[in-house]
Coordinates of C-alpha atoms in Angstrom, one line a residue:
Chain A
M1 CA -40.4 27.1 -132.3
Y2 CA -42.7 24.4 -132.0
N3 CA -44.2 24.1 -128.9
F4 CA -43.7 20.8 -126.3
D5 CA -44.6 19.9 -123.1
F6 CA -42.0 21.1 -120.3
A7 CA -40.9 18.7 -117.4
K8 CA -38.3 19.4 -114.9
P9 CA -38.1 16.0 -112.7
S10 CA -35.5 16.2 -109.4
T11 CA -34.4 12.7 -109.5
I12 CA -32.7 10.7 -112.0
A13 CA -35.3 7.9 -112.2
D14 CA -38.2 10.6 -112.8
A15 CA -35.9 12.1 -115.7
V16 CA -35.4 8.5 -117.0
K17 CA -39.0 7.8 -117.1
A18 CA -40.0 11.0 -118.5
M19 CA -37.7 10.5 -121.4
S20 CA -39.1 7.4 -122.2
E21 CA -42.1 8.9 -123.6
E22 CA -42.1 9.1 -127.4
D23 CA -39.8 12.3 -128.9
A24 CA -38.7 13.3 -125.6
Q25 CA -35.8 15.0 -125.6
A26 CA -33.3 16.0 -122.7
L27 CA -32.5 19.5 -121.9
G28 CA -29.3 20.5 -120.1
G29 CA -28.4 23.8 -120.3
G30 CA -29.9 24.4 -123.6
Q31 CA -27.2 26.6 -125.4
T32 CA -27.1 25.1 -128.2
L33 CA -30.8 22.9 -128.0
I34 CA -32.6 26.1 -127.6
P35 CA -31.2 28.0 -130.8
T36 CA -32.0 24.5 -132.6
L37 CA -35.4 24.6 -131.6
K38 CA -35.7 28.0 -132.8
Q39 CA -34.4 27.0 -136.2
R40 CA -37.0 24.1 -136.0
L41 CA -34.4 21.8 -136.5
A42 CA -36.0 19.3 -133.5
A43 CA -39.4 19.3 -132.6
P44 CA -39.6 17.1 -129.7
S45 CA -43.0 16.3 -128.1
T46 CA -41.6 16.6 -124.2
L47 CA -38.5 18.3 -123.2
V48 CA -37.1 17.2 -119.8
S49 CA -34.9 19.4 -118.2
L50 CA -32.2 17.6 -116.3
T51 CA -31.2 21.0 -114.1
G52 CA -33.5 20.6 -111.4
I53 CA -31.9 16.9 -109.9
P54 CA -29.4 17.5 -107.1
E55 CA -28.1 14.1 -107.7
M56 CA -26.7 15.4 -111.2
Q57 CA -24.8 18.6 -109.5
G58 CA -21.7 19.0 -108.5
I59 CA -18.3 18.1 -108.0
C60 CA -16.1 15.4 -106.0
M61 CA -13.1 13.5 -106.1
D62 CA -13.9 9.4 -105.4
D63 CA -11.6 7.0 -103.9
A64 CA -9.8 5.9 -106.7
G65 CA -8.7 9.9 -107.2
R66 CA -11.0 10.4 -109.9
L67 CA -12.5 13.9 -110.5
C68 CA -16.5 13.3 -110.5
I69 CA -18.6 15.7 -112.1
G70 CA -22.2 15.7 -112.3
G71 CA -23.9 15.7 -115.8
A72 CA -26.0 18.8 -115.2
T73 CA -22.9 20.9 -113.7
T74 CA -22.3 24.1 -115.3
H75 CA -19.4 25.3 -116.9
A76 CA -18.8 28.0 -114.8
T77 CA -19.1 25.6 -111.9
V78 CA -16.2 23.5 -113.3
A79 CA -13.8 26.1 -113.7
A80 CA -14.3 27.6 -110.3
E81 CA -14.7 24.6 -108.2
G82 CA -12.4 22.2 -110.4
A83 CA -9.8 24.3 -110.9
A84 CA -7.8 22.6 -107.6
H85 CA -8.3 19.5 -108.8
Y86 CA -7.6 19.6 -112.2
P87 CA -6.6 22.9 -113.4
A88 CA -6.1 22.3 -116.8
L89 CA -9.6 21.1 -117.3
A90 CA -11.3 24.1 -115.2
A91 CA -9.0 26.0 -117.5
M92 CA -10.9 25.0 -120.3
A93 CA -14.1 25.1 -118.9
S94 CA -13.5 28.9 -118.3
H95 CA -13.0 29.4 -121.9
I96 CA -16.2 27.9 -123.6
G97 CA -18.3 30.4 -125.0
D98 CA -19.0 33.6 -122.8
P99 CA -20.1 34.1 -119.1
A100 CA -23.6 34.0 -119.7
V101 CA -23.3 30.7 -121.8
R102 CA -21.0 29.3 -118.9
N103 CA -24.0 29.7 -116.2
R104 CA -26.0 27.8 -118.0
G105 CA -24.3 25.3 -120.5
T106 CA -23.4 21.7 -118.8
L107 CA -20.9 19.0 -119.2
G108 CA -23.6 16.6 -120.3
G109 CA -24.8 18.8 -122.5
S110 CA -22.1 19.1 -124.6
L111 CA -21.0 15.6 -124.3
A112 CA -24.7 14.5 -125.4
N113 CA -24.4 16.9 -128.4
N114 CA -20.8 15.8 -129.5
D115 CA -20.3 18.8 -131.3
P116 CA -17.2 18.4 -133.4
S117 CA -15.8 21.5 -132.7
A118 CA -16.6 21.7 -129.1
C119 CA -14.1 21.6 -126.2
Y120 CA -15.4 19.2 -123.8
P121 CA -15.0 16.2 -125.9
A122 CA -11.3 16.6 -126.4
A123 CA -10.9 16.8 -122.8
V124 CA -12.8 13.8 -121.9
L125 CA -11.1 11.6 -124.5
A126 CA -7.8 12.7 -123.7
S127 CA -8.3 11.8 -120.1
G128 CA -9.8 8.5 -121.0
A129 CA -12.7 9.5 -118.7
T130 CA -15.7 7.7 -117.9
V131 CA -19.1 8.7 -119.0
V132 CA -21.6 7.4 -116.6
T133 CA -25.2 7.1 -117.7
N134 CA -28.4 5.8 -115.6
A135 CA -28.1 2.6 -117.3
R136 CA -24.2 1.8 -117.4
E137 CA -20.6 3.3 -117.6
I138 CA -18.8 3.8 -120.8
A139 CA -15.3 4.4 -121.5
A140 CA -14.5 7.7 -123.4
D141 CA -12.9 5.6 -126.3
D142 CA -16.0 4.1 -127.1
Y143 CA -18.4 7.1 -126.2
F144 CA -17.7 9.4 -129.0
Q145 CA -18.6 7.8 -132.7
G146 CA -18.4 10.8 -135.1
M147 CA -19.6 14.3 -135.4
F148 CA -22.8 14.7 -133.4
T149 CA -22.9 10.7 -132.9
T150 CA -22.3 9.1 -129.6
A151 CA -22.7 5.6 -127.7
L152 CA -25.8 7.0 -126.0
D153 CA -29.1 5.0 -126.3
E154 CA -32.6 6.7 -126.8
G155 CA -33.6 8.0 -124.0
E156 CA -30.0 7.4 -122.0
I157 CA -28.9 10.2 -119.7
I158 CA -25.4 11.2 -118.7
T159 CA -25.5 11.7 -114.6
E160 CA -21.6 11.8 -114.4
V161 CA -18.4 11.9 -116.0
K162 CA -15.0 10.5 -113.8
F163 CA -11.9 11.7 -114.8
P164 CA -8.9 10.4 -113.8
V165 CA -6.7 13.3 -112.7
P166 CA -3.2 13.3 -114.9
E167 CA 0.2 14.5 -113.4
A168 CA 0.2 17.0 -116.1
A169 CA -2.2 18.3 -118.4
N170 CA -3.1 21.3 -121.2
Y171 CA -5.6 22.5 -123.7
Q172 CA -4.9 25.1 -126.2
K173 CA -7.8 26.5 -128.4
F174 CA -7.5 28.4 -131.9
V175 CA -10.6 30.4 -131.4
Q176 CA -13.1 30.5 -134.4
P177 CA -13.9 34.3 -133.5
A178 CA -17.0 34.4 -134.7
S179 CA -18.5 31.2 -132.8
R180 CA -16.0 31.0 -130.2
F181 CA -15.8 27.2 -131.0
A182 CA -12.6 25.5 -131.2
L183 CA -11.5 25.9 -135.0
V184 CA -8.7 23.4 -133.3
G185 CA -8.6 22.4 -130.1
V186 CA -5.6 19.9 -128.6
F187 CA -5.9 18.4 -125.0
V188 CA -2.9 16.9 -123.9
A189 CA -2.6 14.9 -120.8
K190 CA 0.4 13.1 -119.1
Y191 CA -0.5 10.2 -117.2
A192 CA 2.1 7.6 -115.7
D193 CA 1.5 5.1 -118.3
G194 CA 1.3 7.0 -121.2
V195 CA 0.0 10.5 -122.8
R196 CA -3.0 11.0 -124.2
V197 CA -3.8 13.7 -127.1
A198 CA -7.0 14.8 -128.5
V199 CA -8.0 16.9 -131.0
T200 CA -11.3 18.7 -131.6
G201 CA -12.5 21.1 -134.2
A202 CA -10.6 19.7 -136.9
S203 CA -11.8 16.3 -138.0
E204 CA -15.1 15.3 -140.3
D205 CA -15.0 12.3 -137.8
G206 CA -15.5 14.6 -134.8
V207 CA -12.7 14.6 -131.6
F208 CA -9.9 11.8 -132.2
R209 CA -6.9 10.8 -130.6
W210 CA -3.9 11.6 -132.5
S211 CA -2.1 8.0 -131.7
E212 CA 1.0 9.0 -133.7
A213 CA 2.2 12.0 -131.1
E214 CA 0.8 10.2 -128.2
E215 CA 3.7 7.6 -128.9
A216 CA 6.0 10.0 -129.3
L217 CA 5.2 11.8 -126.8
S218 CA 5.4 8.8 -124.3
S219 CA 8.6 8.3 -124.7
D220 CA 9.9 11.8 -124.9
F221 CA 7.9 14.5 -123.4
S222 CA 8.8 17.5 -125.4
A223 CA 7.7 19.5 -128.3
G224 CA 10.6 18.3 -130.0
A225 CA 9.3 14.9 -130.2
L226 CA 6.8 16.1 -132.4
D227 CA 9.3 17.2 -135.4
G228 CA 8.0 15.9 -138.4
L229 CA 4.9 14.5 -136.9
S230 CA 1.7 15.7 -138.7
V231 CA -1.9 14.4 -139.3
D232 CA -3.5 13.5 -142.6
A233 CA -5.4 16.7 -144.1
S234 CA -7.8 14.4 -146.2
T235 CA -9.5 13.9 -143.1
M236 CA -9.9 17.0 -142.0
I237 CA -12.9 19.7 -142.2
G238 CA -12.6 22.5 -144.8
D239 CA -14.7 25.7 -144.4
L240 CA -14.7 29.2 -145.0
H241 CA -13.1 29.1 -141.8
G242 CA -10.0 27.3 -142.6
T243 CA -9.2 24.7 -145.3
P244 CA -8.4 21.2 -144.2
E245 CA -4.5 21.9 -144.9
Y246 CA -4.6 24.5 -142.6
R247 CA -6.9 22.5 -139.9
A248 CA -3.9 19.6 -140.1
H249 CA -1.2 22.5 -139.6
L250 CA -2.8 23.8 -136.7
V251 CA -3.1 20.3 -135.0
S252 CA 1.0 20.4 -134.6
V253 CA 1.2 23.9 -133.3
M254 CA -1.3 23.5 -131.0
T255 CA -0.2 20.1 -129.7
R256 CA 3.4 22.0 -129.6
R257 CA 1.9 24.5 -127.6
A258 CA -0.1 22.4 -125.1
V259 CA 2.9 20.5 -124.4
A260 CA 5.0 23.4 -123.8
A261 CA 2.5 24.5 -121.5
C262 CA 2.5 21.8 -119.7
Chain B
M1 CA -49.1 25.3 -120.2
V2 CA -46.8 25.4 -117.1
E3 CA -47.8 27.4 -114.2
I4 CA -44.7 29.2 -112.9
S5 CA -43.6 32.0 -110.2
M6 CA -40.6 33.6 -109.4
N7 CA -39.0 36.8 -107.8
V8 CA -38.4 39.5 -110.2
N9 CA -36.5 42.6 -108.9
G10 CA -37.7 41.8 -105.6
K11 CA -41.6 41.0 -106.4
P12 CA -43.3 38.0 -106.8
V13 CA -44.7 37.4 -109.9
S14 CA -46.7 34.3 -111.5
G15 CA -47.9 33.1 -114.5
A16 CA -49.1 30.5 -117.4
V17 CA -46.7 30.0 -120.1
E18 CA -46.1 27.6 -122.8
G19 CA -43.0 25.4 -122.6
R20 CA -41.3 27.1 -125.5
T21 CA -41.9 30.7 -123.7
L22 CA -38.5 32.1 -123.4
L23 CA -37.5 34.1 -120.0
S24 CA -37.1 37.2 -122.2
A25 CA -40.6 36.9 -123.8
F26 CA -42.3 36.5 -120.4
L27 CA -40.2 39.3 -118.7
R28 CA -41.2 41.6 -121.9
D29 CA -44.7 40.5 -123.0
D30 CA -46.3 39.2 -119.7
L31 CA -44.4 41.5 -116.9
R32 CA -44.2 44.3 -119.4
L33 CA -40.5 45.0 -118.2
T34 CA -39.0 46.0 -121.9
G35 CA -35.8 47.0 -120.6
T36 CA -34.5 43.6 -121.4
H37 CA -33.7 43.9 -125.4
I38 CA -33.8 41.3 -128.1
G39 CA -31.2 41.8 -130.5
C40 CA -30.3 39.1 -132.1
D41 CA -32.3 36.3 -130.2
T42 CA -29.6 33.5 -130.9
S43 CA -27.5 34.1 -127.8
Q44 CA -24.9 35.7 -129.7
C45 CA -25.5 39.7 -128.7
G46 CA -26.1 40.0 -125.0
A47 CA -28.3 42.2 -125.2
C48 CA -31.1 40.4 -123.1
V49 CA -28.7 39.4 -120.4
V50 CA -30.5 39.1 -116.9
H51 CA -29.4 37.9 -113.6
V52 CA -31.2 34.3 -112.7
N53 CA -30.0 33.4 -109.0
G54 CA -27.4 36.0 -109.4
E55 CA -25.8 34.4 -112.3
A56 CA -25.6 36.1 -115.6
V57 CA -27.7 34.6 -118.5
K58 CA -28.9 35.2 -121.9
A59 CA -32.7 35.6 -121.2
C60 CA -33.3 34.8 -125.1
T61 CA -31.8 31.0 -124.6
M62 CA -33.9 29.9 -121.2
F63 CA -37.1 28.9 -120.9
A64 CA -39.6 30.8 -118.7
A65 CA -40.5 27.9 -117.0
E66 CA -36.5 27.0 -116.4
A67 CA -36.9 30.1 -114.1
D68 CA -39.6 28.9 -111.6
G69 CA -38.7 29.4 -108.3
A70 CA -35.9 31.8 -108.9
E71 CA -34.6 35.1 -108.1
V72 CA -34.2 37.1 -111.2
T73 CA -33.0 40.9 -111.6
T74 CA -33.0 42.9 -114.3
I75 CA -32.1 46.0 -115.8
E76 CA -35.2 47.7 -114.1
G77 CA -34.0 46.2 -110.8
M78 CA -30.8 47.9 -111.1
A79 CA -31.5 51.5 -110.2
N80 CA -31.6 52.4 -106.7
A81 CA -34.7 52.1 -104.2
D82 CA -35.6 56.0 -104.8
G83 CA -35.4 55.5 -108.9
T84 CA -32.0 57.4 -109.4
L85 CA -29.6 55.3 -111.2
G86 CA -27.6 52.8 -109.6
V87 CA -23.7 52.8 -109.4
V88 CA -23.1 50.7 -112.8
Q89 CA -25.8 52.9 -114.5
Q90 CA -24.2 56.0 -113.5
A91 CA -21.4 55.1 -114.5
F92 CA -22.3 54.3 -118.0
Q93 CA -24.0 57.7 -118.0
D94 CA -20.9 59.7 -116.7
E95 CA -18.1 57.7 -119.2
H96 CA -20.5 58.1 -121.9
G97 CA -20.7 54.2 -122.0
L98 CA -23.5 53.7 -124.7
Q99 CA -24.0 55.6 -128.3
C100 CA -27.4 54.1 -129.8
G101 CA -28.1 52.4 -126.1
F102 CA -29.9 49.3 -127.5
C103 CA -27.1 46.7 -126.0
T104 CA -26.7 49.1 -122.7
P105 CA -29.0 46.8 -120.9
G106 CA -26.8 43.8 -121.1
M107 CA -23.7 45.6 -120.8
V108 CA -25.0 47.0 -117.4
M109 CA -26.0 43.4 -116.4
S110 CA -22.9 41.8 -117.4
A111 CA -20.9 44.3 -115.7
A112 CA -22.9 44.3 -112.5
A113 CA -22.2 40.6 -112.4
L114 CA -18.4 40.8 -113.4
L115 CA -17.7 43.1 -110.5
R116 CA -19.5 40.9 -108.0
D117 CA -17.5 38.0 -108.9
N118 CA -14.1 40.5 -109.6
P119 CA -14.4 43.9 -107.6
T120 CA -11.4 45.3 -109.4
P121 CA -11.0 43.9 -113.1
S122 CA -8.3 44.9 -115.3
E123 CA -9.0 46.4 -118.6
A124 CA -8.1 43.1 -120.2
E125 CA -10.6 41.0 -118.0
I126 CA -13.4 43.4 -118.6
R127 CA -12.8 42.9 -122.6
E128 CA -12.9 39.1 -121.8
Y129 CA -16.0 39.2 -119.7
L130 CA -17.7 41.2 -122.2
E131 CA -16.9 38.5 -125.1
G132 CA -20.8 37.7 -125.3
N133 CA -22.4 41.2 -125.4
I134 CA -21.8 43.2 -129.0
C135 CA -22.2 47.0 -129.2
R136 CA -23.0 47.4 -133.0
C137 CA -22.2 50.7 -132.5
T138 CA -18.7 49.8 -131.4
G139 CA -18.4 51.9 -128.4
Y140 CA -16.8 49.1 -126.3
H141 CA -14.0 52.0 -125.1
N142 CA -16.2 54.0 -123.0
I143 CA -18.1 50.8 -121.9
V144 CA -14.8 49.9 -120.5
K145 CA -14.2 52.9 -118.8
A146 CA -17.8 52.9 -117.3
I147 CA -16.9 49.6 -116.0
Q148 CA -13.7 50.8 -114.6
T149 CA -15.6 53.8 -113.2
A150 CA -18.2 51.7 -111.6
A151 CA -15.4 49.3 -110.3
A152 CA -13.4 52.3 -108.3
K153 CA -16.8 53.5 -106.8
L154 CA -18.0 50.3 -105.7
T155 CA -14.5 49.4 -104.3
P156 CA -12.7 52.5 -103.1
V157 CA -8.7 51.9 -102.8
A158 CA -8.1 52.6 -98.9
A159 CA -7.3 56.3 -98.4
E160 CA -3.4 56.2 -97.3

């Protein structure tokens, strides 16, 4: 990989300053970025490590009953410490990648990258979470803007994500066995004011809400409510792992399983 | 260059590295601790697993500079003080938990991390934990047996 300067700030303010340099790039756990750098698909001048910032670490509940997770918190920490507050989210985190990847990979890193097959975007979108950055708060519905594309501005850092805790939730992942990413993943979250369903891995546009299923489930929260509903295969990803039609079919199957498991 | 220092297998070490220097490269090339193997260098295979502050990580997918100030344990730190094999290593030998042996350092480090978090894992839990460690000899059966043997030695069931 090309060389770069390495910065490890200990406060958000210092990180923002370091990110203002031309071609600076934030480094979370590096589980996607480091392989990308090795392929020479990125060539930052400075890599700003966000893992040494205490105020971006850890998990707590706020006064509004939301689960707040620091942007640099690892998947392993969310899996271990989130279970008591939001079991479905912790269960999802405990199945990302493999144990060594979970010990490095971070919530903020996953969201900033917005891989179309990543698990976290489904959880954040289905929870109607709020993405907090050094500059502002972004609603999940506004944050995800297509494959590898987000509302983040240049140099903006995800410091925290606030998850409203649902009455019931479940994530079902159909694993692509070579990469362990989701071939299709569906996160269903039931709140007092309605059900949210977010799908990852399937669409050419990245994570999306399946609004038809949300309406059906909001009036009747049972797998049977999904009878006859399907997503349009024409916008699904097709590759050697699965055709668009196969992915569209899996979306229905995984949604049913998630509802049944709630 | 970045000046870094850390404890590796209990010994303080320091060095000057480029930003892009991977922890695996620092351990192997600078410290000459070549027990940490680089199998794929793409974070798939797990041959390079070491412990950083007690947690299993892939040393090929972490920069040396990120380990500044950390406690690092490599396969060289798994033996007993007198040089004899540690419990997990001995179990791999006893159960013939290796064929060519290339993946073994990572397997031992992952096994040790698993047994610390979960001293009495089921076979299914062992297999799931090894998801990120690939043995291309496909010798998983005896690797799982070795980890079961190590678990029994480290956490003996209380005699009735």
